[in-house]
Short mmCIF file of N, CA and C in Angstrom, two decimals:
data_model
loop_
_atom_site.label_atom_id
_atom_site.label_comp_id
_atom_site.label_asym_id
_atom_site.label_seq_id
_atom_site.Cartn_x
_atom_site.Cartn_y
_atom_site.Cartn_z
N UNK V 1 -79.99 -50.26 -190.37
CA UNK V 1 -80.52 -51.41 -190.87
C UNK V 1 -79.79 -52.59 -190.34
N UNK V 2 -80.62 -53.58 -190.00
CA UNK V 2 -80.04 -54.89 -189.35
C UNK V 2 -80.29 -55.86 -190.28
N UNK V 3 -79.29 -56.64 -190.90
CA UNK V 3 -79.48 -57.65 -191.97
C UNK V 3 -78.86 -58.86 -191.27
N UNK V 4 -79.77 -59.93 -191.42
CA UNK V 4 -79.15 -61.24 -190.76
C UNK V 4 -79.52 -62.25 -191.94
N UNK V 5 -78.52 -63.24 -191.97
CA UNK V 5 -78.64 -64.38 -192.93
C UNK V 5 -78.69 -65.54 -192.01
N UNK V 6 -79.89 -66.36 -192.16
CA UNK V 6 -80.05 -67.47 -191.40
C UNK V 6 -79.84 -68.75 -192.06
N UNK V 7 -79.11 -69.64 -191.38
CA UNK V 7 -78.86 -70.95 -191.88
C UNK V 7 -77.55 -71.55 -191.34
N UNK V 8 -77.26 -72.81 -191.55
CA UNK V 8 -75.98 -73.56 -191.07
C UNK V 8 -74.94 -72.91 -191.98
N UNK V 9 -73.69 -73.10 -191.50
CA UNK V 9 -72.67 -72.57 -192.36
C UNK V 9 -72.40 -73.41 -193.61
N UNK V 10 -73.00 -73.11 -194.71
CA UNK V 10 -72.87 -73.86 -195.84
C UNK V 10 -72.41 -72.78 -197.01
N UNK V 11 -72.11 -73.26 -198.10
CA UNK V 11 -71.79 -72.53 -199.18
C UNK V 11 -72.97 -71.47 -199.67
N UNK V 12 -74.16 -72.10 -199.65
CA UNK V 12 -75.39 -71.32 -200.03
C UNK V 12 -75.57 -70.04 -199.14
N UNK V 13 -75.29 -70.29 -197.85
CA UNK V 13 -75.49 -69.22 -196.79
C UNK V 13 -74.36 -68.28 -196.95
N UNK V 14 -73.25 -68.63 -197.23
CA UNK V 14 -72.11 -67.84 -197.55
C UNK V 14 -72.22 -66.95 -198.73
N UNK V 15 -72.82 -67.51 -199.89
CA UNK V 15 -73.07 -66.77 -201.09
C UNK V 15 -74.17 -65.77 -200.80
N UNK V 16 -75.21 -66.04 -200.12
CA UNK V 16 -76.14 -65.11 -199.80
C UNK V 16 -75.79 -63.97 -198.93
N UNK V 17 -74.99 -64.22 -197.90
CA UNK V 17 -74.32 -63.33 -197.08
C UNK V 17 -73.36 -62.39 -197.85
N UNK V 18 -72.56 -62.91 -198.74
CA UNK V 18 -71.70 -62.05 -199.66
C UNK V 18 -72.59 -61.11 -200.62
N UNK V 19 -73.60 -61.73 -201.19
CA UNK V 19 -74.54 -60.96 -202.14
C UNK V 19 -75.15 -59.84 -201.41
N UNK V 20 -75.52 -60.06 -200.29
CA UNK V 20 -76.22 -59.20 -199.41
C UNK V 20 -75.25 -57.90 -199.04
N UNK V 21 -74.15 -58.28 -198.67
CA UNK V 21 -73.07 -57.21 -198.32
C UNK V 21 -72.85 -56.44 -199.61
N UNK V 22 -72.77 -56.92 -200.76
CA UNK V 22 -72.38 -56.21 -201.84
C UNK V 22 -73.57 -55.36 -202.31
N UNK V 23 -74.73 -55.82 -202.20
CA UNK V 23 -76.00 -54.95 -202.41
C UNK V 23 -76.17 -53.73 -201.42
N UNK V 24 -75.80 -53.91 -200.32
CA UNK V 24 -75.84 -52.92 -199.30
C UNK V 24 -74.79 -51.87 -199.62
N UNK V 25 -73.72 -52.30 -199.98
CA UNK V 25 -72.52 -51.56 -200.29
C UNK V 25 -72.86 -50.62 -201.59
N UNK V 26 -73.38 -51.30 -202.52
CA UNK V 26 -73.88 -50.61 -203.81
C UNK V 26 -74.85 -49.57 -203.59
N UNK V 27 -75.77 -49.83 -202.66
CA UNK V 27 -76.77 -48.78 -202.26
C UNK V 27 -76.31 -47.76 -201.29
N UNK V 28 -74.93 -47.81 -200.75
CA UNK V 28 -74.45 -47.14 -199.68
C UNK V 28 -75.42 -46.97 -198.61
N UNK V 29 -75.93 -48.29 -198.19
CA UNK V 29 -76.83 -48.49 -197.01
C UNK V 29 -76.07 -48.82 -195.86
N UNK V 30 -76.14 -48.00 -194.83
CA UNK V 30 -75.42 -48.41 -193.52
C UNK V 30 -76.11 -49.63 -192.88
N UNK V 31 -75.39 -50.77 -192.77
CA UNK V 31 -76.13 -51.91 -192.20
C UNK V 31 -75.20 -52.70 -191.19
N UNK V 32 -75.89 -53.36 -190.33
CA UNK V 32 -75.08 -54.24 -189.44
C UNK V 32 -75.42 -55.63 -190.10
N UNK V 33 -74.43 -56.53 -190.22
CA UNK V 33 -74.61 -57.78 -190.68
C UNK V 33 -74.29 -58.84 -189.52
N UNK V 34 -75.17 -59.91 -189.71
CA UNK V 34 -75.01 -61.01 -188.67
C UNK V 34 -75.40 -62.29 -189.35
N UNK V 35 -74.61 -63.42 -189.17
CA UNK V 35 -74.95 -64.81 -189.57
C UNK V 35 -75.49 -65.52 -188.36
N UNK V 36 -76.65 -66.11 -188.54
CA UNK V 36 -77.35 -66.88 -187.50
C UNK V 36 -77.43 -68.33 -187.90
N UNK V 37 -76.64 -69.04 -187.15
CA UNK V 37 -76.63 -70.53 -187.41
C UNK V 37 -77.32 -71.40 -186.38
N UNK V 38 -77.54 -70.83 -185.26
CA UNK V 38 -78.13 -71.64 -184.10
C UNK V 38 -79.65 -71.84 -184.52
N UNK V 39 -80.00 -73.17 -184.35
CA UNK V 39 -81.30 -73.71 -184.62
C UNK V 39 -82.33 -72.91 -183.99
N UNK V 40 -82.20 -72.74 -182.65
CA UNK V 40 -83.17 -72.01 -181.81
C UNK V 40 -83.50 -70.72 -182.29
N UNK V 41 -82.33 -69.86 -182.58
CA UNK V 41 -82.56 -68.66 -182.99
C UNK V 41 -83.25 -68.48 -184.48
N UNK V 42 -82.93 -69.41 -185.26
CA UNK V 42 -83.43 -69.53 -186.61
C UNK V 42 -85.02 -69.68 -186.56
N UNK V 43 -85.27 -70.74 -185.67
CA UNK V 43 -86.80 -70.94 -185.49
C UNK V 43 -87.51 -69.86 -184.92
N UNK V 44 -86.91 -68.99 -184.20
CA UNK V 44 -87.72 -67.93 -183.64
C UNK V 44 -88.20 -66.85 -184.61
N UNK V 45 -87.42 -66.91 -185.91
CA UNK V 45 -87.97 -66.07 -186.95
C UNK V 45 -88.92 -66.55 -187.72
N UNK V 46 -89.18 -67.87 -187.59
CA UNK V 46 -90.32 -68.53 -188.37
C UNK V 46 -90.01 -68.83 -189.82
N UNK V 47 -88.63 -68.86 -190.17
CA UNK V 47 -88.41 -69.11 -191.56
C UNK V 47 -88.72 -70.58 -191.86
N UNK V 48 -89.33 -70.67 -193.08
CA UNK V 48 -89.82 -71.97 -193.44
C UNK V 48 -88.76 -72.69 -194.25
N UNK V 49 -87.76 -72.01 -194.94
CA UNK V 49 -86.78 -72.57 -195.74
C UNK V 49 -85.50 -71.85 -195.55
N UNK V 50 -84.34 -72.52 -195.66
CA UNK V 50 -82.95 -71.95 -195.47
C UNK V 50 -82.20 -72.00 -196.74
N UNK V 51 -81.35 -71.22 -196.98
CA UNK V 51 -81.00 -69.92 -196.21
C UNK V 51 -82.11 -68.84 -196.23
N UNK V 52 -82.21 -68.08 -195.31
CA UNK V 52 -83.25 -67.05 -195.27
C UNK V 52 -82.66 -65.63 -195.00
N UNK V 53 -83.21 -64.68 -195.49
CA UNK V 53 -82.71 -63.33 -195.31
C UNK V 53 -83.62 -62.43 -194.51
N UNK V 54 -83.21 -61.89 -193.44
CA UNK V 54 -83.89 -61.10 -192.43
C UNK V 54 -83.38 -59.72 -192.52
N UNK V 55 -84.39 -58.69 -192.78
CA UNK V 55 -84.00 -57.30 -192.70
C UNK V 55 -84.93 -56.71 -191.63
N UNK V 56 -84.26 -55.99 -190.68
CA UNK V 56 -84.85 -55.36 -189.59
C UNK V 56 -86.11 -56.19 -188.98
N UNK V 57 -85.58 -57.47 -188.73
CA UNK V 57 -86.47 -58.54 -187.97
C UNK V 57 -87.64 -59.07 -188.90
N UNK V 58 -87.69 -58.84 -190.18
CA UNK V 58 -88.70 -59.33 -191.03
C UNK V 58 -88.00 -60.40 -191.98
N UNK V 59 -88.56 -61.54 -192.10
CA UNK V 59 -88.00 -62.49 -193.03
C UNK V 59 -88.48 -62.05 -194.45
N UNK V 60 -87.61 -61.70 -195.26
CA UNK V 60 -87.94 -61.22 -196.52
C UNK V 60 -87.72 -62.12 -197.85
N UNK V 61 -86.94 -63.29 -197.46
CA UNK V 61 -86.63 -64.25 -198.54
C UNK V 61 -86.30 -65.48 -197.76
N UNK V 62 -86.57 -66.69 -198.36
CA UNK V 62 -86.07 -67.86 -197.85
C UNK V 62 -86.10 -68.99 -198.93
N UNK V 63 -85.07 -69.88 -198.66
CA UNK V 63 -85.07 -71.13 -199.63
C UNK V 63 -84.37 -71.00 -200.89
N UNK V 64 -83.80 -69.80 -201.13
CA UNK V 64 -83.04 -69.57 -202.36
C UNK V 64 -81.92 -68.52 -202.18
N UNK V 65 -81.05 -68.68 -203.09
CA UNK V 65 -79.84 -67.65 -203.02
C UNK V 65 -80.23 -66.48 -203.99
N UNK V 66 -80.45 -65.39 -203.35
CA UNK V 66 -80.84 -64.28 -204.10
C UNK V 66 -79.53 -63.59 -204.75
N UNK V 67 -79.79 -62.91 -205.99
CA UNK V 67 -78.62 -62.34 -206.48
C UNK V 67 -78.52 -60.76 -206.07
N UNK V 68 -77.45 -60.14 -206.30
CA UNK V 68 -77.27 -58.91 -205.87
C UNK V 68 -78.35 -57.97 -206.18
N UNK V 69 -78.83 -57.92 -207.48
CA UNK V 69 -79.91 -57.05 -207.88
C UNK V 69 -81.17 -57.33 -207.17
N UNK V 70 -81.54 -58.60 -207.00
CA UNK V 70 -82.74 -58.91 -206.26
C UNK V 70 -82.66 -58.32 -204.84
N UNK V 71 -81.50 -58.50 -204.09
CA UNK V 71 -81.45 -58.08 -202.78
C UNK V 71 -81.41 -56.46 -202.75
N UNK V 72 -80.82 -55.82 -203.78
CA UNK V 72 -80.97 -54.42 -203.87
C UNK V 72 -82.38 -53.91 -203.85
N UNK V 73 -83.16 -54.54 -204.59
CA UNK V 73 -84.61 -54.17 -204.75
C UNK V 73 -85.28 -54.36 -203.50
N UNK V 74 -85.03 -55.39 -202.70
CA UNK V 74 -85.71 -55.69 -201.42
C UNK V 74 -85.20 -54.60 -200.47
N UNK V 75 -83.97 -54.25 -200.44
CA UNK V 75 -83.47 -53.22 -199.52
C UNK V 75 -84.13 -51.79 -199.80
N UNK V 76 -84.14 -51.59 -201.04
CA UNK V 76 -84.84 -50.29 -201.49
C UNK V 76 -86.36 -50.22 -200.89
N UNK V 77 -86.98 -51.38 -201.06
CA UNK V 77 -88.38 -51.36 -200.50
C UNK V 77 -88.56 -51.32 -199.11
N UNK V 78 -87.47 -51.72 -198.38
CA UNK V 78 -87.43 -51.74 -196.89
C UNK V 78 -87.00 -50.28 -196.35
N UNK V 79 -86.53 -49.52 -197.05
CA UNK V 79 -85.97 -48.23 -196.58
C UNK V 79 -87.17 -47.28 -196.48
#
């Protein structure tokens, strides 16, 4: 599973990244993580709000900081 967090290096992006890592670890989901802060790459995903969460190339959330439980639910649906 490829998981990316889109957005400039802000506290919100960092919290979303950490919550996502914790969620994947709790689910024992092997995943590769990446932070994407380059505007050109962010725009390529079509995310309308930042920070955004991308799982396997699909924007699954944007504009808010999801909690660990919410991210776990999204990961379960994507598997």
